[in-house]
Coordinates of C-alpha atoms in Angstrom, one line a residue:
Chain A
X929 CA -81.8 -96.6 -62.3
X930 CA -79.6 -98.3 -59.8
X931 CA -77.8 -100.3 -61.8
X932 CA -77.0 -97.3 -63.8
X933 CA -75.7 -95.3 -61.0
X934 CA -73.7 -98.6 -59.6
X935 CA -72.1 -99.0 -63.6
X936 CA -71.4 -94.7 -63.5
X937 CA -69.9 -95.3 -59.7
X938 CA -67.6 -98.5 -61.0
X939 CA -66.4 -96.7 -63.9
X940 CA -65.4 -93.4 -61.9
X941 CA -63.3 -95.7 -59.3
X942 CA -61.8 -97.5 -62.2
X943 CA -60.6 -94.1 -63.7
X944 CA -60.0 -92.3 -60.0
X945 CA -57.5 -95.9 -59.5
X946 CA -56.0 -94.9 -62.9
X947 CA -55.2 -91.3 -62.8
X948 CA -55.9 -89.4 -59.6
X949 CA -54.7 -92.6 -57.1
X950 CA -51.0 -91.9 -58.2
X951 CA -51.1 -88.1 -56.5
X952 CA -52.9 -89.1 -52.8
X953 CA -50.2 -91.9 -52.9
X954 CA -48.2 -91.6 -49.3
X955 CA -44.7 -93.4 -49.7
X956 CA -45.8 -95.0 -52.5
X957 CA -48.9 -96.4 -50.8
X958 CA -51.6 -95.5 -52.6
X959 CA -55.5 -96.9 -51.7
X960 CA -57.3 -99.4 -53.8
X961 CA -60.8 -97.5 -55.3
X962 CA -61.3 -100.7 -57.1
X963 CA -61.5 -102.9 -54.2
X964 CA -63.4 -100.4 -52.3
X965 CA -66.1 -100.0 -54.9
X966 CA -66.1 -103.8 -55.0
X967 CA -66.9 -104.1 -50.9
X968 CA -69.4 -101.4 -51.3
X969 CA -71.1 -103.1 -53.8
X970 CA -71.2 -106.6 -52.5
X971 CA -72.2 -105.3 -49.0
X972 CA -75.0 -103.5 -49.7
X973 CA -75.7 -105.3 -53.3
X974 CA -75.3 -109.0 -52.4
X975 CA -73.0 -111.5 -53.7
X976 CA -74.8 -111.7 -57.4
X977 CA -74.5 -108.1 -58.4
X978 CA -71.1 -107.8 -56.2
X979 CA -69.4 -110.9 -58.3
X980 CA -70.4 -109.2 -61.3
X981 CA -68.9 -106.1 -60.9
X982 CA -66.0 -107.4 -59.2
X983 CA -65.6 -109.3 -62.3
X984 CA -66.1 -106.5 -64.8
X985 CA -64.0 -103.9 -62.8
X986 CA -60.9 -106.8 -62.7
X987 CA -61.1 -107.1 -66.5
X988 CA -61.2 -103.5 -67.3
X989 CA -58.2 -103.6 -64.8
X990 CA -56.5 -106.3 -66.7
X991 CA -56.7 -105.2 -70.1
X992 CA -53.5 -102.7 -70.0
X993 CA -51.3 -105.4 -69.0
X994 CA -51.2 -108.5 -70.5
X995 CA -48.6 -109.9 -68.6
X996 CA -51.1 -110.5 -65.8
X997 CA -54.1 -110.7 -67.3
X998 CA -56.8 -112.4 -65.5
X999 CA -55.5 -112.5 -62.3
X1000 CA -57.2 -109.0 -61.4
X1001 CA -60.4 -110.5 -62.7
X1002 CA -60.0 -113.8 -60.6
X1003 CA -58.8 -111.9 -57.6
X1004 CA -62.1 -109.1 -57.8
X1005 CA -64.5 -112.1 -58.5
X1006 CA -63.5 -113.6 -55.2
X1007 CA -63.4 -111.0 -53.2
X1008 CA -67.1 -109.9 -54.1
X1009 CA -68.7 -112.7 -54.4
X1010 CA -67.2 -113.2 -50.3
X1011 CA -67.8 -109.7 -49.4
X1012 CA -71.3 -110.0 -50.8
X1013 CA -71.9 -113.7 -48.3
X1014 CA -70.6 -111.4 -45.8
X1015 CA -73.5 -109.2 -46.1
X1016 CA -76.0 -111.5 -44.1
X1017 CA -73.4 -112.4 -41.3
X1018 CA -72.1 -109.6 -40.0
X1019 CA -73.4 -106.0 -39.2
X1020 CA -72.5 -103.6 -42.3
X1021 CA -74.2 -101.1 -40.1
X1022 CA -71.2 -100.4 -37.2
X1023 CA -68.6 -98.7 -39.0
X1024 CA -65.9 -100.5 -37.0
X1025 CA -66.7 -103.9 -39.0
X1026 CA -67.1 -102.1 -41.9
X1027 CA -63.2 -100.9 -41.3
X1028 CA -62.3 -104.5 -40.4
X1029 CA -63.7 -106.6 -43.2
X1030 CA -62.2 -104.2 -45.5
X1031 CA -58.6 -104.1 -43.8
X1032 CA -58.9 -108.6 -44.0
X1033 CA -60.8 -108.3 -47.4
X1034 CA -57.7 -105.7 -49.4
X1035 CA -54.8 -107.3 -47.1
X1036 CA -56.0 -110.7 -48.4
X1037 CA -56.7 -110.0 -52.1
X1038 CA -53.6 -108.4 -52.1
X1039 CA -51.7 -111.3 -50.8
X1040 CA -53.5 -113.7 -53.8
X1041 CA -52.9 -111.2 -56.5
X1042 CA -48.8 -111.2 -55.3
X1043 CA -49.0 -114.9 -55.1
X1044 CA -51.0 -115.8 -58.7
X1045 CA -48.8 -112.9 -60.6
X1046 CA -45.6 -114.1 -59.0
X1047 CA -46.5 -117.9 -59.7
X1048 CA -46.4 -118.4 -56.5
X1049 CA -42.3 -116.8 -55.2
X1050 CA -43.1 -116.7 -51.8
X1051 CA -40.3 -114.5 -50.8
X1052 CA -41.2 -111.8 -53.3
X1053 CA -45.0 -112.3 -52.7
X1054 CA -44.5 -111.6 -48.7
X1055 CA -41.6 -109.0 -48.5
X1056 CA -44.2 -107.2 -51.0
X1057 CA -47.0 -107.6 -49.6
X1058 CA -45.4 -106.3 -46.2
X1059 CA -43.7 -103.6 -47.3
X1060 CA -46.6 -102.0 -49.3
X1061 CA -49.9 -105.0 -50.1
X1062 CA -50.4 -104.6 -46.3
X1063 CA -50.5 -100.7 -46.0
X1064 CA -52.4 -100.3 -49.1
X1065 CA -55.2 -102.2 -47.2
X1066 CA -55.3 -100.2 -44.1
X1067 CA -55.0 -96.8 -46.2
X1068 CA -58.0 -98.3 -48.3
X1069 CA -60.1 -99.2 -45.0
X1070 CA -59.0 -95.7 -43.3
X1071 CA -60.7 -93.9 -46.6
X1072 CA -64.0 -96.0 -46.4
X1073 CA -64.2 -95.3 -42.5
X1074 CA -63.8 -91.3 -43.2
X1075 CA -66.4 -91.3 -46.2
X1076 CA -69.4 -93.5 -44.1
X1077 CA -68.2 -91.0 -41.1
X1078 CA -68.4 -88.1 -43.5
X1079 CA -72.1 -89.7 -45.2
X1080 CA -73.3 -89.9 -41.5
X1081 CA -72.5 -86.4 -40.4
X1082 CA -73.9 -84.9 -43.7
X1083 CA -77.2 -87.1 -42.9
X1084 CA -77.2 -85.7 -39.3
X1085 CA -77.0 -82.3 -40.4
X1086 CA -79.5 -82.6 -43.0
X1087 CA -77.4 -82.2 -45.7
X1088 CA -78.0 -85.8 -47.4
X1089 CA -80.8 -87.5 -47.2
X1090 CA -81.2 -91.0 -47.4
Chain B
X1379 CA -88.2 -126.3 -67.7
X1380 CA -90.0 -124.6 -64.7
X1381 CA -88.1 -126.7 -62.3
X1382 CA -84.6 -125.8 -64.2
X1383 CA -85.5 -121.8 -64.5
X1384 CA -86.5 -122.3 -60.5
X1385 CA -83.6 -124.3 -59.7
X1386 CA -81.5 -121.5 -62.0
X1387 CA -82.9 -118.7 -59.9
X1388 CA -82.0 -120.2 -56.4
X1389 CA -78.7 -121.1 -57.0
X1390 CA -77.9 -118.2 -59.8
X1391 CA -75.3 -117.0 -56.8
X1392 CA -73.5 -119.8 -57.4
X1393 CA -73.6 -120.1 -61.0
X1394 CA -72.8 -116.4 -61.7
X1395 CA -69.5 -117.2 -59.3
X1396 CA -68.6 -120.0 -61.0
X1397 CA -69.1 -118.7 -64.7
X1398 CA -66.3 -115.6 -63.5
X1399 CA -64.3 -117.9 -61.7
X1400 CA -63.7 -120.0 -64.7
X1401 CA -63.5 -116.6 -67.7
X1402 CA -60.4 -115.3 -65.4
X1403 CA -59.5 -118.0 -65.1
X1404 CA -59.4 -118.8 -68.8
X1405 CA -58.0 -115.6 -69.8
X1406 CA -55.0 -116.2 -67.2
X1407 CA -54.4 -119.2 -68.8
X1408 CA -55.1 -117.8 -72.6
X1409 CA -52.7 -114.7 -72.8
X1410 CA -53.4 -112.7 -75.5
X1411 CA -55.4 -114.2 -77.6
X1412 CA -57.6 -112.5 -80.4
X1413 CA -60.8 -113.9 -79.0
X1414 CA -60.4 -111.5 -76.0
X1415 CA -59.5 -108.8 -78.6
X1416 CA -62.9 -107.4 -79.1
X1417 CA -63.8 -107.2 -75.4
X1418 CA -60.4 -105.5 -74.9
X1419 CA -60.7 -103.0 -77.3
X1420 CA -64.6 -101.9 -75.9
X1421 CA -63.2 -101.6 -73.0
X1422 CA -60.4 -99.8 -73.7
X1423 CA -62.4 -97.4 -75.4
X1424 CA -64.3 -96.6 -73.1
X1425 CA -62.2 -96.2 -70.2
X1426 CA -60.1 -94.1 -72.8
X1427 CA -62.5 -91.3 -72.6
X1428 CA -62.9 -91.3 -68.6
X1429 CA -58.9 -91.2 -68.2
X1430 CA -58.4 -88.1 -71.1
X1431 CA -61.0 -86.4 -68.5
X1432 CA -59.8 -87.3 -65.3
X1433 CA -56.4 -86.8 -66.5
X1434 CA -57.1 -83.4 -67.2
X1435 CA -57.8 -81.9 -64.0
X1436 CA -54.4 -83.1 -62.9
X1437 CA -53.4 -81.2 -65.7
X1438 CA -55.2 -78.5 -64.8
X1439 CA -54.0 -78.7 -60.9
X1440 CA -50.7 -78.8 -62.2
X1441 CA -50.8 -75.9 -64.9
X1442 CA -49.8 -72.4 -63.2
X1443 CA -46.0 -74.9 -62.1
X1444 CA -45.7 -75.8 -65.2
X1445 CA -46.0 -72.3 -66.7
X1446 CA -43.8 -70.6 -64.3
X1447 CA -40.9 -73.7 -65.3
X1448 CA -41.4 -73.7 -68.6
X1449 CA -41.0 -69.8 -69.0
X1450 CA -37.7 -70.1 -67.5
X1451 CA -36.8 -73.2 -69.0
X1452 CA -37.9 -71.6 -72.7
X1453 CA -35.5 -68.7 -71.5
X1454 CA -32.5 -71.3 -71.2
X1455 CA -33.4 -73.1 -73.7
X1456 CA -33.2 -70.4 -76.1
X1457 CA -30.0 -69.6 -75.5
X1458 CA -29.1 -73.3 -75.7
X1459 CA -30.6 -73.7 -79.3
X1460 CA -27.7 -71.2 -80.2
X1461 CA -25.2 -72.7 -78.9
X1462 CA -26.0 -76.4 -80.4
X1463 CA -26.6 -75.1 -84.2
X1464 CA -23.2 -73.6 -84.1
X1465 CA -22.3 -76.7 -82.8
X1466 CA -24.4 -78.7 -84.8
X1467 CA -22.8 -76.7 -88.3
X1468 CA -19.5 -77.7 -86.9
X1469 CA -19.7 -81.2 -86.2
X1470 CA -21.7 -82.0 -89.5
X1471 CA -18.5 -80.7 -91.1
X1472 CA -16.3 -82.8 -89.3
X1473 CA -18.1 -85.5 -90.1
X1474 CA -18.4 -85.0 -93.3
X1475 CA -14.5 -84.9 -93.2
X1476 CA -14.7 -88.6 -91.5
X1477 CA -16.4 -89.6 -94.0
X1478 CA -19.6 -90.9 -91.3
X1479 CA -21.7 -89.6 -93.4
X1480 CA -25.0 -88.2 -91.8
X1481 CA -26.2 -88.6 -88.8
X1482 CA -29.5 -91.0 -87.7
X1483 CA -32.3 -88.2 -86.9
X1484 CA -35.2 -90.2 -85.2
X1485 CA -39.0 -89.3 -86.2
X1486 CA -41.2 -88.6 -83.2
X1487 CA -44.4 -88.3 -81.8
X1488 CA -45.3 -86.0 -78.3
X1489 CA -47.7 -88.7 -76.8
X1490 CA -49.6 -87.5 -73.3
X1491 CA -49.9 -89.6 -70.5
X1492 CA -53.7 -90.8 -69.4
X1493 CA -53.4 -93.0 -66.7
X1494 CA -50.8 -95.0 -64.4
X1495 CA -51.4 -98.9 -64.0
X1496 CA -48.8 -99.4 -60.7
X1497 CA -47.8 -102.1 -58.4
X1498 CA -45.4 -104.7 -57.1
X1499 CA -45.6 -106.3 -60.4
X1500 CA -46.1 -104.5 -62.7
X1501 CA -45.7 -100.7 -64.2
X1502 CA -47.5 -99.1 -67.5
X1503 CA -48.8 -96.2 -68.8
X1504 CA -51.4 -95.6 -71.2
X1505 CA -50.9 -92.8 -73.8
X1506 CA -53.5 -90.6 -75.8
X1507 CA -51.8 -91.8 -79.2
X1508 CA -53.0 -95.2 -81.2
X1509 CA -53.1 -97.2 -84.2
X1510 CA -54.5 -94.6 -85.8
X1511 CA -51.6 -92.0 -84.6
X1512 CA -49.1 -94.4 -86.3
X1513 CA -48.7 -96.6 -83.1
X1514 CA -46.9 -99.8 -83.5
X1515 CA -46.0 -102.6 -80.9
X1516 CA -42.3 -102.4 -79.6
X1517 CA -42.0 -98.9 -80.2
X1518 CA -39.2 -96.9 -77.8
X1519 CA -40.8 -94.0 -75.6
X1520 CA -38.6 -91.8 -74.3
X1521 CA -38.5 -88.4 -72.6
X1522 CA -35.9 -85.5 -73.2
X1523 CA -34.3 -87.2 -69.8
X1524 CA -34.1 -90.6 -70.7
X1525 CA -35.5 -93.9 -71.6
X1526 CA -39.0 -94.6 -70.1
X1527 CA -39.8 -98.3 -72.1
X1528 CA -41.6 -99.5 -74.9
X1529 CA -44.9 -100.1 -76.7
X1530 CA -46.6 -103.2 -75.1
X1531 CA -50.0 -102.6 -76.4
X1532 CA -51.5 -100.6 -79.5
X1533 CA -55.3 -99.8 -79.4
X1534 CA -57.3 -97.7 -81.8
X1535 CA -56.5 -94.3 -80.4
X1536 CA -54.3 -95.5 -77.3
X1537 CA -51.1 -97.2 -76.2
X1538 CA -49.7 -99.3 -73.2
X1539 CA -46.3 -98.6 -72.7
X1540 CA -44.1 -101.2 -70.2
X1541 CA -41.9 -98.9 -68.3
X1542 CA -38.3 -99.7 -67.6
X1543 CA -39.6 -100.3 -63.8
X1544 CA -42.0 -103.4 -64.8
X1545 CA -40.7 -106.8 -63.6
X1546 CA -40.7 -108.0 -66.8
X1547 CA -38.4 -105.2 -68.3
X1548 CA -34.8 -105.5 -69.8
X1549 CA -32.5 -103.5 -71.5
X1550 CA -28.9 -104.0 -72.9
X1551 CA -26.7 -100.9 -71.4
X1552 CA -23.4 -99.6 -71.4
X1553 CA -21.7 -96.9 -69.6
X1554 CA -21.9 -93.5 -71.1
X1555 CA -17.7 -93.3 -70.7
X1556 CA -16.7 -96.7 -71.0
X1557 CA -18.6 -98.3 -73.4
X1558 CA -17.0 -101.5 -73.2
X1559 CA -18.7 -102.2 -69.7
X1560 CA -21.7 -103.8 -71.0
X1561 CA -24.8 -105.4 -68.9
X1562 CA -28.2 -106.0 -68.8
X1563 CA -30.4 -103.7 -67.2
X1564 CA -33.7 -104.6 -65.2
X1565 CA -36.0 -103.9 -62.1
X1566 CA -36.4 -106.2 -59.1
X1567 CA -39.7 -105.0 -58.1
X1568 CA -40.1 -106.2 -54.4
X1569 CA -39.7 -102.5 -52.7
X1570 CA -41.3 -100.8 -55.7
X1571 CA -38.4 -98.2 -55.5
X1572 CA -37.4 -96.9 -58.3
X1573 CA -34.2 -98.5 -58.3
X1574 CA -32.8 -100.6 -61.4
X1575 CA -29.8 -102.7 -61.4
X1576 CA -27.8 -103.9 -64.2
X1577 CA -26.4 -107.4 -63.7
X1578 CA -23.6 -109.2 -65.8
X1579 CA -20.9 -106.2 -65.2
X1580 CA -17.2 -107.8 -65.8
X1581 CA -15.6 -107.7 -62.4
X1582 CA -12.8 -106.1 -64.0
X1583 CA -14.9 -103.0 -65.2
X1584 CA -14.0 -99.8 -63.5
X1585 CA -17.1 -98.7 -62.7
X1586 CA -17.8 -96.0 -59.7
X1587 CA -21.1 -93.5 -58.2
X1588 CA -22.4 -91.3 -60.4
X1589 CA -21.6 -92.7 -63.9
X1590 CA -24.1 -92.9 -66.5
X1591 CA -25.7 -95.6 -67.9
X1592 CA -27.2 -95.5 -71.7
X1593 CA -28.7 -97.9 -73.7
X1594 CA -26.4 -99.6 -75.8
X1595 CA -28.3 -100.0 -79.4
X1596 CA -28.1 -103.6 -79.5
X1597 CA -31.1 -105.0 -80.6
X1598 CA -33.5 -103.2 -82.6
X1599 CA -36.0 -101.6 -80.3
X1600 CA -34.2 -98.8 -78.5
X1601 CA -31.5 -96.6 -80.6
X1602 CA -28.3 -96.7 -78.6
X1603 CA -26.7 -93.9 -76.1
X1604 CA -29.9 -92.8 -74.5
X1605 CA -29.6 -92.0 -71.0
X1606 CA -31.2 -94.5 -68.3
X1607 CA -29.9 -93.5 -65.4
X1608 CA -27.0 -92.9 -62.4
X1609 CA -25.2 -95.6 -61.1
X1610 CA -25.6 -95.4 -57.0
X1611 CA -24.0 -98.9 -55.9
X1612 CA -21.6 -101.2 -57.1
X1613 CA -21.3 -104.7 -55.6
X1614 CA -20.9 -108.2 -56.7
X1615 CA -23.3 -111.3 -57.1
X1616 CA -24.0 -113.6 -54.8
X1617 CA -21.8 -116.1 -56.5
X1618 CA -18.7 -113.2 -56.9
X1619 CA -18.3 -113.9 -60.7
X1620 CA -19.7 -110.1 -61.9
X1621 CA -20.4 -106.9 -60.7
X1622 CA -24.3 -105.8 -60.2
X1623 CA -24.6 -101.8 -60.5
X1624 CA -27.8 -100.1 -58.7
X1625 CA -28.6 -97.5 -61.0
X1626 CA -31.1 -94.9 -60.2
X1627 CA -33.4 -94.0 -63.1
X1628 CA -33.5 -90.5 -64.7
X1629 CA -37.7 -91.2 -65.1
X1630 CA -40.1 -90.8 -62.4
X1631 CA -43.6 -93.2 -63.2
X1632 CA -45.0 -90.5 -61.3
X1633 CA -44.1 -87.4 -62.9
X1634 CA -44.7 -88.6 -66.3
X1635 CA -46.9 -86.1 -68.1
X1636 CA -45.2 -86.2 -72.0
X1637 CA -43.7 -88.6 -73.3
X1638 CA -42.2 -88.8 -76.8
X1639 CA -42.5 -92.3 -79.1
X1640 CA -39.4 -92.6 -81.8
X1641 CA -41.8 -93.6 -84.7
X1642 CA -39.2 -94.9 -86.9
X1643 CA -37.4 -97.9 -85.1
X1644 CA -36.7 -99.8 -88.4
X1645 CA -34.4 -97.4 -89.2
X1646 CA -32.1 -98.3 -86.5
X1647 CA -31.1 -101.9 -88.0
X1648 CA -30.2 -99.5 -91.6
X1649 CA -27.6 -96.9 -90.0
X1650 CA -26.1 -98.4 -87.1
X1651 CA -22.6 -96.6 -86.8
X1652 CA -23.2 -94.0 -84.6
X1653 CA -24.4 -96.6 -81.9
X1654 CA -21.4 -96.9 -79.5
X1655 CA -21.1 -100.9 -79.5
X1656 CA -21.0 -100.9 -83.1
X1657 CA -18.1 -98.4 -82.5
X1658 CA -16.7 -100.6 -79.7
X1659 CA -16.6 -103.8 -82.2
X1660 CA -15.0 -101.7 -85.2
X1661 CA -12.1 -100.3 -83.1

């Protein structure tokens, strides 16, 4: 029953990245639903389940455009299977490092996917990656601290139960 | 056997990590290959459903603007239909007196818009038409404003199209009133603007703000004189031996909703004199 609801929850962030990502986009900076499904996931999954979903998510990602194809795949598969080692180190619980390991986790999967699609251009990869790889990250962490802030109110008042 | 199933189960971890480290990394190095086919076209299938729903309530969100500029639009639009078969009588006439015989009228298809694939690198959409829609690769997609790309990738009942803004984009161009200035049009990518430039201009071109760039017909996949853009800033290379134009695209990635596929591209190589290089070369 889980892994049903994780494989309906991966396929709605594939197709919220897809279509609904372009309209919440701020100067162009939009957040990453992929990579936020993918820490999610790992975190509360473990490194096994959160590699292969990374995985799966990064190919589905990859199939429209063949010029990069993999690289989506490769980046995913390391950020899960990392985010999901995570899991035993550090305290998913605070919300704080929750915000931080996603701001590192997105800035720095980011970073690789500019690097392996640009074969490695450093210019291009870093004035990218600061002008938009960077910001993408933070607006990414900012949405996962309001949703667990939004989950825990709802809990408080009742209104979930968990 | 026990001992390999335990020793499987303790380090599975590790073996499922390596086994997806190595399949990207094998289909980064295998491009597109039909053994990835299959998988690719599962996928895309069933993603295609998701996106035709999700992209549906944008529609929907969307739908009471669209009415209210399309009434008023229709209302112009009508008036302008008048105007262009009385032109449309005349200058069939005086072609006919040129002796240019008719003119290239290109089949096509109104494809909608599913879902966006953007970043630094790259920039696609996927349409709601496929193979079975009469699809093909390298097919020219363009809206009643201009050139938005071509066909990258046909599936069974949807398409990738490679926008102009994709770093791997290029288009021969000329200007719209001097169609000897000839370059090649592309996007740099690295601020994700929208801007395009179009390198290779002869530094003796007279080229100034707010001329029109259209695609120049050479080559086969894009029929020649469709608008791409506005030129914004002229300057020269780094090296001072041509003139790079910043041009600023008539299409929006964003605001794609419709897009229309020319169907017949074959034709183009057939009846080539109303393209304006092939007019250039015969003067």
């Amino acid at each position: 029953m889980k892994l049903i609801r994780n494989i309906l929850l991966a396929i709605t962030a594939l197709l919220i990245q897809t279509t609904w990502a372009q309209t919440i986009s701020v100067w162009d900076i939009k957040p990453d639903f992929v990579k936020l499904f993918i820490a999610y996931i790992a975190l509360s999954e473990g490194a096994v389940t959160g590699t292969v979903f990374a995985f799966c998510m990064g190919f589905c990602q990859d199939i429209y455009i063949p010029e990069i194809f993999g690289i989506h795949a490769f980046v995913n598969t390391l950020l899960g299977f990392f985010l999901g080692e995570l899991r035993y180190l550090v305290s998913t619980e605070n919300i704080v490092v929750i915000g931080v390991i996603l701001l590192v986790s997105c800035a720095l999967g980011e970073l690789l996917f500019l690097l392996l699609a640009t074969s490695f251009q450093l210019d291009y990869s870093m004035s990218s990656f600061f002008k938009y790889g960077f910001f993408e990250a933070v607006y990414t962490s900012l949405i996962a601290v309001c949703a667990i802030q939004a989950k825990q109110y709802l809990v408080n008042r009742e209104f979930l139960h968990v | 056997m026990g001992n390999f199933r335990e020793f499987l189960f303790i380090q599975r971890k590790w073996i499922v990590f390596v086994v997806c480290l190595l399949l990207s990394l094998a289909m980064m190095f295998m491009g597109e290959e039909s053994r990835v086919s299959f998988s690719r076209q599962a996928a895309s299938s069933i993603l295609s459903f998701g996106q035709r729903v999700f992209s549906w309530a944008i529609y929907l969100t969307k739908l009471h603007v669209d009415n209210v500029y399309l009434r008023s639009e229709n209302a112009k639009m009508s008036l302008e239909i008048q105007k262009l078969r009385s032109m449309k009588s005349e200058n069939d006439r005086l072609r006919k007196l040129a002796g240019l015989g008719e003119k290239i009228d290109y089949p096509i298809m109104l494809a909608g818009v599913i879902a966006w694939y953007r970043n630094q690198i790259s920039n696609a959409i996927v349409l709601n038409r496929g193979r079975k829609d009469g699809v093909r690769k390298n097919m020219a997609v363009v809206t009643s404003e201009s050139v938005v790309g071509h066909v990258s990738q046909v599936f069974r009942s949807q398409s990738t199209v490679q926008l102009l803004t994709d770093i791997s984009s290029r288009i021969s161009a000329v200007l719209q009133n001097d169609e000897s200035v000839f370059g090649i049009v592309r996007w740099e990518g690295q601020d994700r603007s929208n801007t395009l430039i179009m390198e290779n201009v002869s530094l003796r071109a007279d080229v100034k703000d707010g001329d029109i760039v259209v695609t120049s017909g050479i080559g086969l996949m894009y029929p020649g004189n469709l608008k791409i853009g506005e030129v914004i800033r002229v300057y020269k290379d780094k090296i001072g031996q041509f003139k790079i134009l910043d041009i600023k695209p008539y299409i929006n990635p964003e605001n794609l909703r419709e897009v229309f596929l020319i169907l017949d591209t074959e034709k183009l190589s057939i009846n080539r004199e109303d393209l304006p290089v092939k007019r250039t070369i015969t003067k």
